[in-house]
Amino acid sequence: MEKTTKVSSHRRTAPTSRRPVRRGIPSSREILSSERPVAHSPSIPREDRVRIIPLGGVEEVGRNMTIVEYKDDIILIDAGLQFPEEETPGIDYIIPNTKYLQNKLNRIRGLIISHGHLDHIGGIPYLFKDIGNPPIYTSQITKAMIMKRQEEFTHAPKLNIIEVKTQQTVKIGKYISAKFFTIAHNVPDAIGIILETPIGNIVYPGDFKIDRDENGEPLNVKEYGEIGKENNLVLLLESTNAEKPGFSISEREARDNIKQVLTDARGRVIIGTFSSLMERVIEAVSVSEELGKKVVIDGYSMKANLEIVQNFGFFNPKKDTIISAERMSDYPNNKIVIICTGAQGEENATLMRVANKRHKSIKIVPGDAVILSSSVIPGNEKSIQNLKDNLSRQGAIIVHSGILDVHASGHACQEELKLMTKLINPKFFIPIHGHYFMLRNNATLAESLGIPAQNIVVPLNNGAIIEATKEKIEVLAESAPANYVMVDGLGVGDVKEVVLRDRQMLAQDGIFVIITVIDSKTGRVRSSPDIISRGFIYLRESQDLLKQTRHLIVRATEEAIGKMHPINITYVKEVIRERVAKFLFQKTKRRPIILPVLIEV
Amino acid sequence: MEKTTKVSSHRRTAPTSRRPVRRGIPSSREILSSERPVAHSPSIPREDRVRIIPLGGVEEVGRNMTIVEYKDDIILIDAGLQFPEEETPGIDYIIPNTKYLQNKLNRIRGLIISHGHLDHIGGIPYLFKDIGNPPIYTSQITKAMIMKRQEEFTHAPKLNIIEVKTQQTVKIGKYISAKFFTIAHNVPDAIGIILETPIGNIVYPGDFKIDRDENGEPLNVKEYGEIGKENNLVLLLESTNAEKPGFSISEREARDNIKQVLTDARGRVIIGTFSSLMERVIEAVSVSEELGKKVVIDGYSMKANLEIVQNFGFFNPKKDTIISAERMSDYPNNKIVIICTGAQGEENATLMRVANKRHKSIKIVPGDAVILSSSVIPGNEKSIQNLKDNLSRQGAIIVHSGILDVHASGHACQEELKLMTKLINPKFFIPIHGHYFMLRNNATLAESLGIPAQNIVVPLNNGAIIEATKEKIEVLAESAPANYVMVDGLGVGDVKEVVLRDRQMLAQDGIFVIITVIDSKTGRVRSSPDIISRGFIYLRESQDLLKQTRHLIVRATEEAIGKMHPINITYVKEVIRERVAKFLFQKTKRRPIILPVLIEV
């Protein structure tokens, strides 16, 4: 009952049938797919077992968080967020469910963060108090990115972040030490994590790719080969690109292709990318410098990130390379490169504002080349199409990855996944980070390398509790809670599925509120009922329907009341609701949420 | 003002600022992008000019409809629908806007339909009365598909459909004759259209591909070459795959690959596809027959379509090839092929019900192979991912186009588009069917063949009025009306953007209705106000907030009324709305639609 008034409005019953064409909004069953019975929160794993629980990131791309538990040591890895989905309207983010940890706060030894992308750090401000504000271990740049973000959360408790370096070993728990290794990703200073437990190592490269040098030789493989000589019990391997054969495009190729476009350009070049793809931005600035072009950086988050990497010496442009948008007119068009956010068609990012002619200082001139240097995030296809259409309408020439490899994914493709697995040479293999089908693909790759099927666990759901001994790996029957925790405005976890279901229904056919004032003595309706409706029909052109509905309401109300005394408000409202619903459906084939309110005077 | 009660609820003002994270719902500006000033509905095109107006299909994939006008002859080509978009919640379909034709009904000589897919026939039941129920010219199978669909619209006027054949010429207008030619698409009996006007031909192949024989030789090119010898003034060419290089996969390759999967299968094979991809279904049945397998067809629309093509002799399975789902257990698993709908993850289609364990007679058995033989329609990515995940979780092996070419698009890729353009050899070129960026690509292809840029018109928007003489082609300054006409339940065009905007806002943060009863004599609030809310917060866990809000309402109301007499209801409501909005935003960072109702007693 999501209702609380004294003059109570009755909760509608579920619609009895659906119209045939209802795309996009899945049933609530699907939203709840990750909600499954939790027998109990099993306490400490048995002696000589390491327990691994992916709290997020195995049913989706995003909200990555993994628990590693040995005896009474709990180490957390990453605390990401997921962007909202079609079935979660109005939601800002979805974060990992940390309920499993609730009674174990004193055993949490620390949170290790692999790199500074939101699907790895974004959950921190929302869930950190709930997990007892443990120390965070991470690299220099990632620390700066976490701190930068934390500034937006003025009431959040102060974070205790301990900087770590690759090759360094840190004792984090009573039994567990962490060691860090080099990772290539599209943000600087990403680290891989090795948790050394008494029964073997848990290896977590996080998001990675294996980049190649100018001769096509894979980088960092010697380091990974050294790790492979140790006692590696479990490899947790990302699956984002597990469906993609071969090697990912190298950053070098993307750079060369961008350079080619910049060289050929007879006008300006606008490069749209993610604000978090720092490596790309750094490369694009350096290529522009080589070609003697000036660079305008536009987008708040991109500037903020650049400042961080610049402060730590990862980015060193010449003094006059970067200019302000206002100074563009001082140079010929073919000397200008604009690097900005919005390649995903995000509503308020630079490129989208340029495309929609809402940007203050950047307007498309026919002949501008626009490079979309990012992957298409599922769900953004339509926005990106709009973006391309609107830029193209204004005369821009669009270059995207479908035309030329101007984007290099930061995630390993099949050959890289296989290489990493081979080098680390673990006894057990757990694919993580991706939809089930992607994890399954990753598992198949591991199998192809000779890891026996019984040594591979593909987590069916977030919250799966996996335990490994030295000899075997298994999934427990019970699961950790994993249902959605949604962030909406200031609320974290307060939006329940009933609220989402209402939002979905409201989005479908709107709402129809009926306010009827009854004379409690005579049982008659006093004056014509009031109707408030939103999202149902265009009321101004529906006067006839409203008139008929008002008549119906009066008749239904008075018939329902009859000689009843005292008036059973709940009953009368239900009669009104049912009759109005039927009438409106018959007239419109729509099913707004109908809320009758009765006021006795 | 979308409001109609005597005790009027004030329309909210637009939210003053947006929260940063608001993905998915574009601004209303974008929804209205196709609404632009219409100077007047220009009457008859000037002497010796042919006018071409794409009413739909040049800003989207779908709702294809084109007007061809010469003197007082108007011929319409296709009347499709478009599926709803993220920014049109609750809508069933979007159809072409036919307002331009309103005062010209007596000049409409006929509607020619190229083939039976919904983006070409789906608008008929909704817009036909408005355009005066003209005669329809089309092929045998397409006629049957139109009639079949019309059965769902019991009150629709009877259609007058004239069957035509390829190579046949029909005089349709005073000046215009139509001739039809062979088209390969993935539905049987598609026809290309040539409108012969006194100044030259308008050629419209519709949706097409150029299929190839076993030696890789393109089919139908001789026929197209013959057409090329005529006086072809304008070619209207589809752009769906204009970004894709090379030739499309041939039906033969898709068939061979499906056959391979069927041959190798050690268990059942489930083939999911569109119900309208008749060619694919026919091929899949024939391959199964060759391999001695039995076929179960599941999905209402697929069965209905098969019945039509079977009635006309396009489909002739052996008597015992097709069996009912109930009889599957009579055969070993590797003798069973199931062909069904739902490869797009459509909520109620067969494959989705199988994946969600909601199908009565078909359940996944580990080892089942599932072939997804369809393209991914933009917007369906997420549903298809869910589909694959759920099938994979149950042990199915998934084969999709990314793995093996088990789908052949029905739309021409770049080499086919160029081949068709070269063969038809038109003076003028107009790319249609697709987003602007796709049309632009198609135009570039035509230019690469030597058609001068000034002979190519890329329509900027639906409703663009294009006129060609023998010598030149141009776009008029004014446009035909082209804003969205939406079908929602029984309503066609009655959902205005204000209703959509409300649905979007409701989906974001819900609604908050406040009912306050005032004693008109004392100006005091009688008892505590009632609050009805949906989609905002989980009320049951927000008692405190509600209590505070009620106090605020009473205070705000009584302060606003003060000693006012008579009470200015509008003013008081506005005060309540503003103060409650501010309070709730401060407490939750959410902006529900707030509707205060005041009742004086």
mmCIF file with all atom_site columns, N, CA, C and O in Angstrom, chain B residues 1 32 45-46 55 92 131 175 311 324 334 404 456 463 520 557 570 580 594:
data_model
loop_
_atom_site.group_PDB
_atom_site.id
_atom_site.type_symbol
_atom_site.label_atom_id
_atom_site.label_alt_id
_atom_site.label_comp_id
_atom_site.label_asym_id
_atom_site.label_entity_id
_atom_site.label_seq_id
_atom_site.pdbx_PDB_ins_code
_atom_site.Cartn_x
_atom_site.Cartn_y
_atom_site.Cartn_z
_atom_site.occupancy
_atom_site.B_iso_or_equiv
_atom_site.pdbx_formal_charge
_atom_site.auth_seq_id
_atom_site.auth_comp_id
_atom_site.auth_asym_id
_atom_site.auth_atom_id
_atom_site.pdbx_PDB_model_num
ATOM 1  N N  . MET B 1 1   ? -2.955  24.907  -21.050 1.00 0.00 ? 1   MET B N  1
ATOM 2  C CA . MET B 1 1   ? -3.609  24.424  -19.834 1.00 0.00 ? 1   MET B CA 1
ATOM 3  C C  . MET B 1 1   ? -4.257  23.062  -20.063 1.00 0.00 ? 1   MET B C  1
ATOM 4  O O  . MET B 1 1   ? -5.303  22.927  -20.677 1.00 0.00 ? 1   MET B O  1
ATOM 5  N N  . LEU B 1 32  ? 9.859   17.875  -31.042 1.00 0.00 ? 32  LEU B N  1
ATOM 6  C CA . LEU B 1 32  ? 9.199   18.732  -32.011 1.00 0.00 ? 32  LEU B CA 1
ATOM 7  C C  . LEU B 1 32  ? 10.092  19.053  -33.194 1.00 0.00 ? 32  LEU B C  1
ATOM 8  O O  . LEU B 1 32  ? 9.766   19.910  -34.001 1.00 0.00 ? 32  LEU B O  1
ATOM 9  N N  . PRO B 1 45  ? 1.529   22.022  -58.017 1.00 0.00 ? 45  PRO B N  1
ATOM 10 C CA . PRO B 1 45  ? 2.858   22.401  -58.496 1.00 0.00 ? 45  PRO B CA 1
ATOM 11 C C  . PRO B 1 45  ? 2.752   23.084  -59.850 1.00 0.00 ? 45  PRO B C  1
ATOM 12 O O  . PRO B 1 45  ? 1.842   22.812  -60.635 1.00 0.00 ? 45  PRO B O  1
ATOM 13 N N  . ARG B 1 46  ? 3.693   23.982  -60.100 1.00 0.00 ? 46  ARG B N  1
ATOM 14 C CA . ARG B 1 46  ? 3.649   24.699  -61.374 1.00 0.00 ? 46  ARG B CA 1
ATOM 15 C C  . ARG B 1 46  ? 3.761   23.732  -62.544 1.00 0.00 ? 46  ARG B C  1
ATOM 16 O O  . ARG B 1 46  ? 4.281   22.616  -62.400 1.00 0.00 ? 46  ARG B O  1
ATOM 17 N N  . LEU B 1 55  ? 6.586   12.208  -46.724 1.00 0.00 ? 55  LEU B N  1
ATOM 18 C CA . LEU B 1 55  ? 5.843   12.574  -45.506 1.00 0.00 ? 55  LEU B CA 1
ATOM 19 C C  . LEU B 1 55  ? 6.454   11.920  -44.277 1.00 0.00 ? 55  LEU B C  1
ATOM 20 O O  . LEU B 1 55  ? 6.271   12.371  -43.156 1.00 0.00 ? 55  LEU B O  1
ATOM 21 N N  . ASP B 1 92  ? 1.563   3.738   -29.063 1.00 0.00 ? 92  ASP B N  1
ATOM 22 C CA . ASP B 1 92  ? 1.613   2.472   -29.788 1.00 0.00 ? 92  ASP B CA 1
ATOM 23 C C  . ASP B 1 92  ? 2.426   2.615   -31.072 1.00 0.00 ? 92  ASP B C  1
ATOM 24 O O  . ASP B 1 92  ? 3.324   1.823   -31.338 1.00 0.00 ? 92  ASP B O  1
ATOM 25 N N  . ILE B 1 131 ? -7.585  10.321  -45.721 1.00 0.00 ? 131 ILE B N  1
ATOM 26 C CA . ILE B 1 131 ? -7.136  10.642  -47.075 1.00 0.00 ? 131 ILE B CA 1
ATOM 27 C C  . ILE B 1 131 ? -8.177  10.201  -48.103 1.00 0.00 ? 131 ILE B C  1
ATOM 28 O O  . ILE B 1 131 ? -7.898  10.125  -49.298 1.00 0.00 ? 131 ILE B O  1
ATOM 29 N N  . TYR B 1 175 ? -2.517  11.997  -65.767 1.00 0.00 ? 175 TYR B N  1
ATOM 30 C CA . TYR B 1 175 ? -1.241  12.118  -66.477 1.00 0.00 ? 175 TYR B CA 1
ATOM 31 C C  . TYR B 1 175 ? -0.263  10.998  -66.139 1.00 0.00 ? 175 TYR B C  1
ATOM 32 O O  . TYR B 1 175 ? 0.732   10.825  -66.816 1.00 0.00 ? 175 TYR B O  1
ATOM 33 N N  . ASN B 1 311 ? -1.236  -20.121 -49.047 1.00 0.00 ? 311 ASN B N  1
ATOM 34 C CA . ASN B 1 311 ? -2.435  -20.029 -49.891 1.00 0.00 ? 311 ASN B CA 1
ATOM 35 C C  . ASN B 1 311 ? -2.104  -19.611 -51.310 1.00 0.00 ? 311 ASN B C  1
ATOM 36 O O  . ASN B 1 311 ? -2.775  -20.002 -52.257 1.00 0.00 ? 311 ASN B O  1
ATOM 37 N N  . SER B 1 324 ? 2.763   -30.074 -34.467 1.00 0.00 ? 324 SER B N  1
ATOM 38 C CA . SER B 1 324 ? 2.412   -29.190 -33.349 1.00 0.00 ? 324 SER B CA 1
ATOM 39 C C  . SER B 1 324 ? 3.428   -29.360 -32.232 1.00 0.00 ? 324 SER B C  1
ATOM 40 O O  . SER B 1 324 ? 4.103   -30.392 -32.145 1.00 0.00 ? 324 SER B O  1
ATOM 41 N N  . ASN B 1 334 ? 17.210  -34.290 -31.829 1.00 0.00 ? 334 ASN B N  1
ATOM 42 C CA . ASN B 1 334 ? 17.963  -33.799 -32.990 1.00 0.00 ? 334 ASN B CA 1
ATOM 43 C C  . ASN B 1 334 ? 17.152  -33.860 -34.278 1.00 0.00 ? 334 ASN B C  1
ATOM 44 O O  . ASN B 1 334 ? 17.660  -33.575 -35.349 1.00 0.00 ? 334 ASN B O  1
ATOM 45 N N  . LEU B 1 404 ? 28.005  -16.164 -36.724 1.00 0.00 ? 404 LEU B N  1
ATOM 46 C CA . LEU B 1 404 ? 27.865  -16.838 -38.014 1.00 0.00 ? 404 LEU B CA 1
ATOM 47 C C  . LEU B 1 404 ? 26.777  -16.078 -38.775 1.00 0.00 ? 404 LEU B C  1
ATOM 48 O O  . LEU B 1 404 ? 25.829  -15.591 -38.174 1.00 0.00 ? 404 LEU B O  1
ATOM 49 N N  . ILE B 1 456 ? 21.301  16.137  -56.708 1.00 0.00 ? 456 ILE B N  1
ATOM 50 C CA . ILE B 1 456 ? 20.970  15.284  -55.563 1.00 0.00 ? 456 ILE B CA 1
ATOM 51 C C  . ILE B 1 456 ? 20.311  16.134  -54.487 1.00 0.00 ? 456 ILE B C  1
ATOM 52 O O  . ILE B 1 456 ? 20.810  17.200  -54.147 1.00 0.00 ? 456 ILE B O  1
ATOM 53 N N  . GLY B 1 463 ? 8.382   15.992  -44.799 1.00 0.00 ? 463 GLY B N  1
ATOM 54 C CA . GLY B 1 463 ? 7.573   17.124  -45.238 1.00 0.00 ? 463 GLY B CA 1
ATOM 55 C C  . GLY B 1 463 ? 8.305   18.055  -46.190 1.00 0.00 ? 463 GLY B C  1
ATOM 56 O O  . GLY B 1 463 ? 7.706   19.020  -46.696 1.00 0.00 ? 463 GLY B O  1
ATOM 57 N N  . SER B 1 520 ? -14.660 28.139  4.176   1.00 0.00 ? 520 SER B N  1
ATOM 58 C CA . SER B 1 520 ? -14.637 29.424  3.474   1.00 0.00 ? 520 SER B CA 1
ATOM 59 C C  . SER B 1 520 ? -14.986 30.582  4.410   1.00 0.00 ? 520 SER B C  1
ATOM 60 O O  . SER B 1 520 ? -14.658 31.723  4.150   1.00 0.00 ? 520 SER B O  1
ATOM 61 N N  . THR B 1 557 ? -1.141  27.390  3.469   1.00 0.00 ? 557 THR B N  1
ATOM 62 C CA . THR B 1 557 ? -2.498  27.716  3.064   1.00 0.00 ? 557 THR B CA 1
ATOM 63 C C  . THR B 1 557 ? -3.055  28.854  3.911   1.00 0.00 ? 557 THR B C  1
ATOM 64 O O  . THR B 1 557 ? -3.572  29.845  3.391   1.00 0.00 ? 557 THR B O  1
ATOM 65 N N  . THR B 1 570 ? -6.753  30.481  -7.007  1.00 0.00 ? 570 THR B N  1
ATOM 66 C CA . THR B 1 570 ? -5.592  30.311  -7.875  1.00 0.00 ? 570 THR B CA 1
ATOM 67 C C  . THR B 1 570 ? -4.309  30.736  -7.172  1.00 0.00 ? 570 THR B C  1
ATOM 68 O O  . THR B 1 570 ? -3.298  30.052  -7.205  1.00 0.00 ? 570 THR B O  1
ATOM 69 N N  . VAL B 1 580 ? 5.638   23.706  -1.411  1.00 0.00 ? 580 VAL B N  1
ATOM 70 C CA . VAL B 1 580 ? 5.803   22.249  -1.300  1.00 0.00 ? 580 VAL B CA 1
ATOM 71 C C  . VAL B 1 580 ? 6.903   21.774  -2.259  1.00 0.00 ? 580 VAL B C  1
ATOM 72 O O  . VAL B 1 580 ? 7.741   20.938  -1.900  1.00 0.00 ? 580 VAL B O  1
ATOM 73 N N  . ILE B 1 594 ? 3.511   18.596  -8.896  1.00 0.00 ? 594 ILE B N  1
ATOM 74 C CA . ILE B 1 594 ? 2.735   18.884  -7.687  1.00 0.00 ? 594 ILE B CA 1
ATOM 75 C C  . ILE B 1 594 ? 1.408   19.528  -8.065  1.00 0.00 ? 594 ILE B C  1
ATOM 76 O O  . ILE B 1 594 ? 1.385   20.529  -8.781  1.00 0.00 ? 594 ILE B O  1
#
